[in-house]
Structures are given as structure tokens and as C-alpha cells.
PDB file of N, CA, C, O and CB in Angstrom:
ATOM      1  N   MET A   1     143.678   2.020  53.549  1.00  0.00           N
ATOM      2  CA  MET A   1     143.123   1.363  54.684  1.00  0.00           C
ATOM      3  C   MET A   1     141.670   1.033  54.517  1.00  0.00           C
ATOM      4  O   MET A   1     140.884   1.892  54.116  1.00  0.00           O
ATOM      5  CB  MET A   1     143.309   2.184  55.869  1.00  0.00           C
ATOM      6  N   LYS A   2     141.305  -0.136  54.799  1.00  0.00           N
ATOM      7  CA  LYS A   2     139.881  -0.545  54.693  1.00  0.00           C
ATOM      8  C   LYS A   2     139.413  -1.181  55.929  1.00  0.00           C
ATOM      9  O   LYS A   2     140.186  -1.819  56.643  1.00  0.00           O
ATOM     10  CB  LYS A   2     139.658  -1.488  53.548  1.00  0.00           C
ATOM     11  N   MET A   3     138.074  -1.015  56.224  1.00  0.00           N
ATOM     12  CA  MET A   3     137.574  -1.723  57.399  1.00  0.00           C
ATOM     13  C   MET A   3     136.928  -3.012  56.959  1.00  0.00           C
ATOM     14  O   MET A   3     136.171  -3.046  55.989  1.00  0.00           O
ATOM     15  CB  MET A   3     136.575  -0.859  58.195  1.00  0.00           C
ATOM     16  N   VAL A   4     137.235  -4.081  57.686  1.00  0.00           N
ATOM     17  CA  VAL A   4     136.698  -5.384  57.443  1.00  0.00           C
ATOM     18  C   VAL A   4     136.134  -5.941  58.694  1.00  0.00           C
ATOM     19  O   VAL A   4     136.496  -5.553  59.805  1.00  0.00           O
ATOM     20  CB  VAL A   4     137.726  -6.295  56.883  1.00  0.00           C
ATOM     21  N   GLU A   5     135.190  -6.909  58.482  1.00  0.00           N
ATOM     22  CA  GLU A   5     134.605  -7.644  59.614  1.00  0.00           C
ATOM     23  C   GLU A   5     135.076  -9.150  59.527  1.00  0.00           C
ATOM     24  O   GLU A   5     134.796  -9.820  58.534  1.00  0.00           O
ATOM     25  CB  GLU A   5     132.987  -7.528  59.588  1.00  0.00           C
ATOM     26  N   PHE A   6     135.757  -9.641  60.528  1.00  0.00           N
ATOM     27  CA  PHE A   6     136.242 -10.989  60.460  1.00  0.00           C
ATOM     28  C   PHE A   6     135.111 -12.016  60.532  1.00  0.00           C
ATOM     29  O   PHE A   6     134.187 -11.865  61.331  1.00  0.00           O
ATOM     30  CB  PHE A   6     137.226 -11.225  61.562  1.00  0.00           C
ATOM     31  N   THR A   7     135.181 -13.080  59.683  1.00  0.00           N
ATOM     32  CA  THR A   7     134.115 -14.096  59.671  1.00  0.00           C
ATOM     33  C   THR A   7     134.557 -15.320  60.434  1.00  0.00           C
ATOM     34  O   THR A   7     133.752 -16.241  60.575  1.00  0.00           O
ATOM     35  CB  THR A   7     133.731 -14.482  58.230  1.00  0.00           C
ATOM     36  N   ARG A   8     135.781 -15.403  60.939  1.00  0.00           N
ATOM     37  CA  ARG A   8     136.225 -16.482  61.744  1.00  0.00           C
ATOM     38  C   ARG A   8     137.322 -16.002  62.715  1.00  0.00           C
ATOM     39  O   ARG A   8     137.953 -14.967  62.501  1.00  0.00           O
ATOM     40  CB  ARG A   8     136.719 -17.617  60.862  1.00  0.00           C
ATOM     41  N   ASP A   9     137.528 -16.788  63.789  1.00  0.00           N
ATOM     42  CA  ASP A   9     138.533 -16.375  64.730  1.00  0.00           C
ATOM     43  C   ASP A   9     139.932 -16.494  64.209  1.00  0.00           C
ATOM     44  O   ASP A   9     140.337 -17.542  63.707  1.00  0.00           O
ATOM     45  CB  ASP A   9     138.409 -17.149  65.953  1.00  0.00           C
ATOM     46  N   MET A  10     140.645 -15.455  64.323  1.00  0.00           N
ATOM     47  CA  MET A  10     142.063 -15.331  63.838  1.00  0.00           C
ATOM     48  C   MET A  10     142.778 -14.526  64.868  1.00  0.00           C
ATOM     49  O   MET A  10     142.688 -13.298  64.849  1.00  0.00           O
ATOM     50  CB  MET A  10     142.180 -14.644  62.392  1.00  0.00           C
ATOM     51  N   ARG A  11     143.493 -15.162  65.779  1.00  0.00           N
ATOM     52  CA  ARG A  11     144.119 -14.462  66.896  1.00  0.00           C
ATOM     53  C   ARG A  11     144.954 -13.306  66.420  1.00  0.00           C
ATOM     54  O   ARG A  11     145.750 -13.470  65.495  1.00  0.00           O
ATOM     55  CB  ARG A  11     144.970 -15.407  67.708  1.00  0.00           C
ATOM     56  N   PRO A  12     144.805 -12.153  67.009  1.00  0.00           N
ATOM     57  CA  PRO A  12     144.156 -11.691  68.159  1.00  0.00           C
ATOM     58  C   PRO A  12     142.707 -11.247  67.925  1.00  0.00           C
ATOM     59  O   PRO A  12     142.045 -10.777  68.851  1.00  0.00           O
ATOM     60  CB  PRO A  12     144.931 -10.610  68.718  1.00  0.00           C
ATOM     61  N   GLN A  13     142.203 -11.399  66.656  1.00  0.00           N
ATOM     62  CA  GLN A  13     140.782 -10.995  66.289  1.00  0.00           C
ATOM     63  C   GLN A  13     139.870 -12.112  66.490  1.00  0.00           C
ATOM     64  O   GLN A  13     140.273 -13.266  66.344  1.00  0.00           O
ATOM     65  CB  GLN A  13     140.659 -10.522  64.832  1.00  0.00           C
ATOM     66  N   ARG A  14     138.649 -11.844  66.821  1.00  0.00           N
ATOM     67  CA  ARG A  14     137.570 -12.827  66.888  1.00  0.00           C
ATOM     68  C   ARG A  14     136.576 -12.624  65.807  1.00  0.00           C
ATOM     69  O   ARG A  14     136.473 -11.516  65.281  1.00  0.00           O
ATOM     70  CB  ARG A  14     136.884 -12.776  68.207  1.00  0.00           C
ATOM     71  N   ALA A  15     135.831 -13.636  65.439  1.00  0.00           N
ATOM     72  CA  ALA A  15     134.794 -13.528  64.498  1.00  0.00           C
ATOM     73  C   ALA A  15     133.822 -12.480  64.853  1.00  0.00           C
ATOM     74  O   ALA A  15     133.361 -12.468  65.995  1.00  0.00           O
ATOM     75  CB  ALA A  15     134.133 -14.780  64.343  1.00  0.00           C
ATOM     76  N   GLY A  16     133.450 -11.558  63.942  1.00  0.00           N
ATOM     77  CA  GLY A  16     132.491 -10.448  64.231  1.00  0.00           C
ATOM     78  C   GLY A  16     133.119  -9.169  64.532  1.00  0.00           C
ATOM     79  O   GLY A  16     132.445  -8.139  64.495  1.00  0.00           O
ATOM     80  N   GLU A  17     134.420  -9.154  64.843  1.00  0.00           N
ATOM     81  CA  GLU A  17     135.143  -7.900  65.207  1.00  0.00           C
ATOM     82  C   GLU A  17     135.389  -7.138  63.797  1.00  0.00           C
ATOM     83  O   GLU A  17     135.581  -7.713  62.726  1.00  0.00           O
ATOM     84  CB  GLU A  17     136.613  -8.246  66.035  1.00  0.00           C
ATOM     85  N   LYS A  18     135.351  -5.836  63.982  1.00  0.00           N
ATOM     86  CA  LYS A  18     135.648  -4.983  62.846  1.00  0.00           C
ATOM     87  C   LYS A  18     137.061  -4.249  63.109  1.00  0.00           C
ATOM     88  O   LYS A  18     137.323  -3.669  64.162  1.00  0.00           O
ATOM     89  CB  LYS A  18     134.435  -3.914  62.633  1.00  0.00           C
ATOM     90  N   ARG A  19     137.850  -4.343  62.113  1.00  0.00           N
ATOM     91  CA  ARG A  19     139.190  -3.700  62.203  1.00  0.00           C
ATOM     92  C   ARG A  19     139.570  -2.992  60.963  1.00  0.00           C
ATOM     93  O   ARG A  19     139.106  -3.359  59.884  1.00  0.00           O
ATOM     94  CB  ARG A  19     140.249  -4.705  62.515  1.00  0.00           C
ATOM     95  N   VAL A  20     140.393  -1.992  61.058  1.00  0.00           N
ATOM     96  CA  VAL A  20     141.020  -1.334  59.928  1.00  0.00           C
ATOM     97  C   VAL A  20     142.302  -1.999  59.632  1.00  0.00           C
ATOM     98  O   VAL A  20     143.174  -2.164  60.484  1.00  0.00           O
ATOM     99  CB  VAL A  20     141.236   0.135  60.181  1.00  0.00           C
ATOM    100  N   VAL A  21     142.402  -2.405  58.311  1.00  0.00           N
ATOM    101  CA  VAL A  21     143.697  -3.044  57.885  1.00  0.00           C
ATOM    102  C   VAL A  21     144.128  -2.458  56.582  1.00  0.00           C
ATOM    103  O   VAL A  21     143.314  -1.847  55.890  1.00  0.00           O
ATOM    104  CB  VAL A  21     143.569  -4.599  57.744  1.00  0.00           C
ATOM    105  N   PRO A  22     145.362  -2.613  56.219  1.00  0.00           N
ATOM    106  CA  PRO A  22     145.863  -2.138  54.930  1.00  0.00           C
ATOM    107  C   PRO A  22     145.099  -2.698  53.737  1.00  0.00           C
ATOM    108  O   PRO A  22     144.576  -3.810  53.810  1.00  0.00           O
ATOM    109  CB  PRO A  22     147.311  -2.487  54.796  1.00  0.00           C
ATOM    110  N   ASP A  23     145.026  -1.962  52.659  1.00  0.00           N
ATOM    111  CA  ASP A  23     144.261  -2.468  51.499  1.00  0.00           C
ATOM    112  C   ASP A  23     144.693  -3.812  50.964  1.00  0.00           C
ATOM    113  O   ASP A  23     143.845  -4.632  50.612  1.00  0.00           O
ATOM    114  CB  ASP A  23     144.343  -1.499  50.403  1.00  0.00           C
ATOM    115  N   ALA A  24     146.010  -4.068  50.891  1.00  0.00           N
ATOM    116  CA  ALA A  24     146.503  -5.313  50.333  1.00  0.00           C
ATOM    117  C   ALA A  24     146.053  -6.468  51.229  1.00  0.00           C
ATOM    118  O   ALA A  24     145.577  -7.491  50.737  1.00  0.00           O
ATOM    119  CB  ALA A  24     148.053  -5.285  50.191  1.00  0.00           C
ATOM    120  N   ILE A  25     146.202  -6.305  52.504  1.00  0.00           N
ATOM    121  CA  ILE A  25     145.776  -7.420  53.457  1.00  0.00           C
ATOM    122  C   ILE A  25     144.239  -7.572  53.410  1.00  0.00           C
ATOM    123  O   ILE A  25     143.731  -8.693  53.440  1.00  0.00           O
ATOM    124  CB  ILE A  25     146.251  -7.106  54.986  1.00  0.00           C
ATOM    125  N   ALA A  26     143.522  -6.483  53.338  1.00  0.00           N
ATOM    126  CA  ALA A  26     142.065  -6.638  53.303  1.00  0.00           C
ATOM    127  C   ALA A  26     141.580  -7.437  52.073  1.00  0.00           C
ATOM    128  O   ALA A  26     140.666  -8.256  52.167  1.00  0.00           O
ATOM    129  CB  ALA A  26     141.404  -5.259  53.313  1.00  0.00           C
ATOM    130  N   GLU A  27     142.226  -7.169  50.909  1.00  0.00           N
ATOM    131  CA  GLU A  27     141.888  -7.850  49.691  1.00  0.00           C
ATOM    132  C   GLU A  27     142.138  -9.352  49.828  1.00  0.00           C
ATOM    133  O   GLU A  27     141.327 -10.175  49.404  1.00  0.00           O
ATOM    134  CB  GLU A  27     142.683  -7.274  48.531  1.00  0.00           C
ATOM    135  N   LYS A  28     143.294  -9.689  50.437  1.00  0.00           N
ATOM    136  CA  LYS A  28     143.606 -11.109  50.702  1.00  0.00           C
ATOM    137  C   LYS A  28     142.659 -11.766  51.569  1.00  0.00           C
ATOM    138  O   LYS A  28     142.239 -12.882  51.263  1.00  0.00           O
ATOM    139  CB  LYS A  28     144.912 -11.256  51.286  1.00  0.00           C
ATOM    140  N   LEU A  29     142.252 -11.138  52.705  1.00  0.00           N
ATOM    141  CA  LEU A  29     141.270 -11.663  53.603  1.00  0.00           C
ATOM    142  C   LEU A  29     139.908 -11.833  53.028  1.00  0.00           C
ATOM    143  O   LEU A  29     139.241 -12.831  53.302  1.00  0.00           O
ATOM    144  CB  LEU A  29     141.183 -10.827  54.741  1.00  0.00           C
ATOM    145  N   ILE A  30     139.468 -10.884  52.232  1.00  0.00           N
ATOM    146  CA  ILE A  30     138.164 -10.976  51.562  1.00  0.00           C
ATOM    147  C   ILE A  30     138.178 -12.097  50.489  1.00  0.00           C
ATOM    148  O   ILE A  30     137.223 -12.866  50.377  1.00  0.00           O
ATOM    149  CB  ILE A  30     137.797  -9.602  50.910  1.00  0.00           C
ATOM    150  N   ALA A  31     139.228 -12.169  49.740  1.00  0.00           N
ATOM    151  CA  ALA A  31     139.420 -13.222  48.750  1.00  0.00           C
ATOM    152  C   ALA A  31     139.370 -14.649  49.320  1.00  0.00           C
ATOM    153  O   ALA A  31     138.804 -15.573  48.735  1.00  0.00           O
ATOM    154  CB  ALA A  31     140.731 -13.013  48.069  1.00  0.00           C
ATOM    155  N   ALA A  32     140.001 -14.767  50.506  1.00  0.00           N
ATOM    156  CA  ALA A  32     140.047 -16.051  51.163  1.00  0.00           C
ATOM    157  C   ALA A  32     138.752 -16.383  51.958  1.00  0.00           C
ATOM    158  O   ALA A  32     138.588 -17.512  52.420  1.00  0.00           O
ATOM    159  CB  ALA A  32     141.240 -16.084  52.084  1.00  0.00           C
ATOM    160  N   GLY A  33     137.859 -15.420  52.110  1.00  0.00           N
ATOM    161  CA  GLY A  33     136.675 -15.620  52.835  1.00  0.00           C
ATOM    162  C   GLY A  33     136.774 -15.478  54.360  1.00  0.00           C
ATOM    163  O   GLY A  33     135.834 -15.776  55.097  1.00  0.00           O
ATOM    164  N   ASP A  34     137.975 -15.002  54.813  1.00  0.00           N
ATOM    165  CA  ASP A  34     138.229 -14.840  56.225  1.00  0.00           C
ATOM    166  C   ASP A  34     137.603 -13.531  56.746  1.00  0.00           C
ATOM    167  O   ASP A  34     137.425 -13.349  57.950  1.00  0.00           O
ATOM    168  CB  ASP A  34     139.738 -14.864  56.492  1.00  0.00           C
ATOM    169  N   ALA A  35     137.291 -12.667  55.849  1.00  0.00           N
ATOM    170  CA  ALA A  35     136.655 -11.365  56.325  1.00  0.00           C
ATOM    171  C   ALA A  35     135.692 -10.874  55.163  1.00  0.00           C
ATOM    172  O   ALA A  35     135.771 -11.284  54.005  1.00  0.00           O
ATOM    173  CB  ALA A  35     137.833 -10.193  56.675  1.00  0.00           C
ATOM    174  N   LYS A  36     134.835 -10.006  55.591  1.00  0.00           N
ATOM    175  CA  LYS A  36     133.953  -9.326  54.593  1.00  0.00           C
ATOM    176  C   LYS A  36     134.093  -7.819  54.759  1.00  0.00           C
ATOM    177  O   LYS A  36     134.302  -7.349  55.877  1.00  0.00           O
ATOM    178  CB  LYS A  36     132.435  -9.757  54.767  1.00  0.00           C
ATOM    179  N   PRO A  37     133.983  -7.040  53.666  1.00  0.00           N
ATOM    180  CA  PRO A  37     134.141  -5.636  53.762  1.00  0.00           C
ATOM    181  C   PRO A  37     132.984  -4.990  54.494  1.00  0.00           C
ATOM    182  O   PRO A  37     131.850  -5.468  54.453  1.00  0.00           O
ATOM    183  CB  PRO A  37     134.295  -5.056  52.414  1.00  0.00           C
ATOM    184  N   VAL A  38     133.296  -3.886  55.169  1.00  0.00           N
ATOM    185  CA  VAL A  38     132.284  -3.054  55.870  1.00  0.00           C
ATOM    186  C   VAL A  38     132.020  -1.799  55.117  1.00  0.00           C
ATOM    187  O   VAL A  38     132.908  -0.974  54.903  1.00  0.00           O
ATOM    188  CB  VAL A  38     132.729  -2.706  57.288  1.00  0.00           C
ATOM    189  N   VAL A  39     130.762  -1.662  54.707  1.00  0.00           N
ATOM    190  CA  VAL A  39     130.444  -0.467  53.940  1.00  0.00           C
ATOM    191  C   VAL A  39     129.866   0.600  54.880  1.00  0.00           C
ATOM    192  O   VAL A  39     128.931   0.343  55.638  1.00  0.00           O
ATOM    193  CB  VAL A  39     129.445  -0.797  52.792  1.00  0.00           C
ATOM    194  N   SER A  40     130.427   1.760  54.811  1.00  0.00           N
ATOM    195  CA  SER A  40     130.018   2.880  55.667  1.00  0.00           C
ATOM    196  C   SER A  40     129.285   3.893  54.856  1.00  0.00           C
ATOM    197  O   SER A  40     129.390   3.959  53.631  1.00  0.00           O
ATOM    198  CB  SER A  40     131.217   3.527  56.355  1.00  0.00           C
ATOM    199  N   ALA A  41     128.559   4.662  55.559  1.00  0.00           N
ATOM    200  CA  ALA A  41     127.766   5.844  54.931  1.00  0.00           C
ATOM    201  C   ALA A  41     128.833   6.820  54.337  1.00  0.00           C
ATOM    202  O   ALA A  41     128.525   7.556  53.399  1.00  0.00           O
ATOM    203  CB  ALA A  41     126.791   6.653  56.083  1.00  0.00           C
ATOM    204  N   PHE A  42     130.001   6.829  54.842  1.00  0.00           N
ATOM    205  CA  PHE A  42     131.000   7.840  54.400  1.00  0.00           C
ATOM    206  C   PHE A  42     131.783   7.291  53.212  1.00  0.00           C
ATOM    207  O   PHE A  42     132.529   8.070  52.618  1.00  0.00           O
ATOM    208  CB  PHE A  42     131.986   8.223  55.572  1.00  0.00           C
ATOM    209  N   ASP A  43     131.684   6.009  52.804  1.00  0.00           N
ATOM    210  CA  ASP A  43     132.408   5.494  51.690  1.00  0.00           C
ATOM    211  C   ASP A  43     131.973   5.971  50.375  1.00  0.00           C
ATOM    212  O   ASP A  43     132.802   6.213  49.498  1.00  0.00           O
ATOM    213  CB  ASP A  43     132.352   4.106  51.697  1.00  0.00           C
ATOM    214  N   LYS A  44     130.595   6.131  50.176  1.00  0.00           N
ATOM    215  CA  LYS A  44     130.137   6.510  48.925  1.00  0.00           C
ATOM    216  C   LYS A  44     129.475   7.900  49.034  1.00  0.00           C
ATOM    217  O   LYS A  44     128.720   8.188  49.963  1.00  0.00           O
ATOM    218  CB  LYS A  44     129.197   5.462  48.381  1.00  0.00           C
ATOM    219  N   PRO A  45     129.803   8.756  48.023  1.00  0.00           N
ATOM    220  CA  PRO A  45     129.193  10.161  48.086  1.00  0.00           C
ATOM    221  C   PRO A  45     127.693  10.026  47.825  1.00  0.00           C
ATOM    222  O   PRO A  45     127.283   9.301  46.919  1.00  0.00           O
ATOM    223  CB  PRO A  45     129.866  11.180  46.986  1.00  0.00           C
ATOM    224  N   SER A  46     126.926  10.680  48.570  1.00  0.00           N
ATOM    225  CA  SER A  46     125.475  10.626  48.425  1.00  0.00           C
ATOM    226  C   SER A  46     124.999  11.772  47.548  1.00  0.00           C
ATOM    227  O   SER A  46     125.642  12.821  47.510  1.00  0.00           O
ATOM    228  CB  SER A  46     124.784  10.677  49.802  1.00  0.00           C
ATOM    229  N   LYS A  47     123.893  11.599  46.844  1.00  0.00           N
ATOM    230  CA  LYS A  47     123.338  12.622  46.025  1.00  0.00           C
ATOM    231  C   LYS A  47     122.625  13.594  46.954  1.00  0.00           C
ATOM    232  O   LYS A  47     122.028  13.190  47.952  1.00  0.00           O
ATOM    233  CB  LYS A  47     122.390  12.037  44.945  1.00  0.00           C
ATOM    234  N   PRO A  48     122.691  14.877  46.620  1.00  0.00           N
ATOM    235  CA  PRO A  48     121.937  15.840  47.421  1.00  0.00           C
ATOM    236  C   PRO A  48     120.413  15.627  47.058  1.00  0.00           C
ATOM    237  O   PRO A  48     120.100  15.256  45.927  1.00  0.00           O
ATOM    238  CB  PRO A  48     122.437  17.373  47.123  1.00  0.00           C
ATOM    239  N   PRO A  49     119.523  15.855  47.988  1.00  0.00           N
ATOM    240  CA  PRO A  49     118.095  15.658  47.725  1.00  0.00           C
ATOM    241  C   PRO A  49     117.624  16.604  46.672  1.00  0.00           C
ATOM    242  O   PRO A  49     118.079  17.744  46.580  1.00  0.00           O
ATOM    243  CB  PRO A  49     117.274  15.839  48.986  1.00  0.00           C
ATOM    244  N   ALA A  50     116.703  16.119  45.876  1.00  0.00           N
ATOM    245  CA  ALA A  50     116.130  17.007  44.782  1.00  0.00           C
ATOM    246  C   ALA A  50     115.261  18.055  45.404  1.00  0.00           C
ATOM    247  O   ALA A  50     114.530  17.770  46.353  1.00  0.00           O
ATOM    248  CB  ALA A  50     115.284  16.183  43.725  1.00  0.00           C
ATOM    249  N   VAL A  51     115.318  19.235  44.908  1.00  0.00           N
ATOM    250  CA  VAL A  51     114.515  20.288  45.445  1.00  0.00           C
ATOM    251  C   VAL A  51     113.145  20.219  44.827  1.00  0.00           C
ATOM    252  O   VAL A  51     113.037  20.281  43.602  1.00  0.00           O
ATOM    253  CB  VAL A  51     115.156  21.640  45.212  1.00  0.00           C
ATOM    254  N   THR A  52     112.103  20.096  45.598  1.00  0.00           N
ATOM    255  CA  THR A  52     110.740  20.049  45.079  1.00  0.00           C
ATOM    256  C   THR A  52     109.918  21.104  45.754  1.00  0.00           C
ATOM    257  O   THR A  52     110.113  21.415  46.929  1.00  0.00           O
ATOM    258  CB  THR A  52     110.109  18.667  45.279  1.00  0.00           C
ATOM    259  N   GLY A  53     109.018  21.639  45.018  1.00  0.00           N
ATOM    260  CA  GLY A  53     108.092  22.667  45.568  1.00  0.00           C
ATOM    261  C   GLY A  53     108.762  24.028  45.641  1.00  0.00           C
ATOM    262  O   GLY A  53     109.814  24.234  45.036  1.00  0.00           O
ATOM    263  N   LYS A  54     108.183  24.931  46.354  1.00  0.00           N
ATOM    264  CA  LYS A  54     108.697  26.243  46.417  1.00  0.00           C
ATOM    265  C   LYS A  54     109.902  26.338  47.270  1.00  0.00           C
ATOM    266  O   LYS A  54     110.059  25.540  48.194  1.00  0.00           O
ATOM    267  CB  LYS A  54     107.689  27.146  46.885  1.00  0.00           C
ATOM    268  N   THR A  55     110.790  27.298  47.006  1.00  0.00           N
ATOM    269  CA  THR A  55     111.944  27.501  47.788  1.00  0.00           C
ATOM    270  C   THR A  55     111.592  28.583  48.839  1.00  0.00           C
ATOM    271  O   THR A  55     110.657  29.360  48.645  1.00  0.00           O
ATOM    272  CB  THR A  55     113.158  27.900  46.896  1.00  0.00           C
ATOM    273  N   TYR A  56     112.342  28.619  49.935  1.00  0.00           N
ATOM    274  CA  TYR A  56     112.086  29.575  50.984  1.00  0.00           C
ATOM    275  C   TYR A  56     112.526  30.973  50.660  1.00  0.00           C
ATOM    276  O   TYR A  56     113.666  31.171  50.239  1.00  0.00           O
ATOM    277  CB  TYR A  56     112.737  29.142  52.208  1.00  0.00           C
ATOM    278  N   LYS A  57     111.659  31.960  50.841  1.00  0.00           N
ATOM    279  CA  LYS A  57     111.990  33.345  50.512  1.00  0.00           C
ATOM    280  C   LYS A  57     111.810  34.215  51.766  1.00  0.00           C
ATOM    281  O   LYS A  57     110.859  34.024  52.523  1.00  0.00           O
ATOM    282  CB  LYS A  57     111.096  33.869  49.333  1.00  0.00           C
ATOM    283  N   THR A  58     112.723  35.166  51.981  1.00  0.00           N
ATOM    284  CA  THR A  58     112.546  36.099  53.118  1.00  0.00           C
ATOM    285  C   THR A  58     111.778  37.331  52.682  1.00  0.00           C
ATOM    286  O   THR A  58     111.733  37.710  51.512  1.00  0.00           O
ATOM    287  CB  THR A  58     113.914  36.518  53.710  1.00  0.00           C
ATOM    288  N   ARG A  59     111.164  37.943  53.718  1.00  0.00           N
ATOM    289  CA  ARG A  59     110.455  39.218  53.364  1.00  0.00           C
ATOM    290  C   ARG A  59     111.507  40.360  53.447  1.00  0.00           C
ATOM    291  O   ARG A  59     112.515  40.268  54.148  1.00  0.00           O
ATOM    292  CB  ARG A  59     109.185  39.507  54.371  1.00  0.00           C
ATOM    293  N   LYS A  60     111.204  41.434  52.689  1.00  0.00           N
ATOM    294  CA  LYS A  60     111.975  42.569  52.769  1.00  0.00           C
ATOM    295  C   LYS A  60     111.695  43.289  54.041  1.00  0.00           C
ATOM    296  O   LYS A  60     110.544  43.350  54.474  1.00  0.00           O
ATOM    297  CB  LYS A  60     111.756  43.410  51.619  1.00  0.00           C
ATOM    298  N   ARG A  61     112.743  43.857  54.681  1.00  0.00           N
ATOM    299  CA  ARG A  61     112.540  44.628  55.930  1.00  0.00           C
ATOM    300  C   ARG A  61     112.261  46.043  55.508  1.00  0.00           C
ATOM    301  O   ARG A  61     112.827  46.563  54.546  1.00  0.00           O
ATOM    302  CB  ARG A  61     113.795  44.554  56.909  1.00  0.00           C
ATOM    303  N   ALA A  62     111.375  46.646  56.254  1.00  0.00           N
ATOM    304  CA  ALA A  62     111.017  48.132  55.974  1.00  0.00           C
ATOM    305  C   ALA A  62     112.040  49.051  56.550  1.00  0.00           C
ATOM    306  O   ALA A  62     111.916  50.270  56.422  1.00  0.00           O
ATOM    307  CB  ALA A  62     109.611  48.526  56.581  1.00  0.00           C
TER     308      ALA A  62
END
């Protein structure tokens, strides 16, 4: 399943609407120019931030 944004009116969807459609249909719509893929922050794994500087250390309890 992929999320696409329609670029033209196609009943019952209107241009600008975002819908989740099966992969095969999404590929056909994108290839025809009737929709464009929606990229989400959850689609690509992000790199963890690089650790710079000193790390946090706790004091020993007496």
C-alpha cells in the first residue's frame, strides 16, 4: 500500500486529496501522471544523530 496525492479530479477523489492505494494501482497512477507519491518521514529510516562532545555521566551516591 502506498500513499499518493491525486493531481487531477478522478471521481470520487479530487485533485489534491491524499489516499492509500495498492502498490500496483499507485504505480499505474504515477506513471500516467494522475497522481504523485507522498513521501513521509516514516518511509525512510533516519540516521541517529552523531554524538559530539562529552557524554552524560552520573555521580556516585555515597
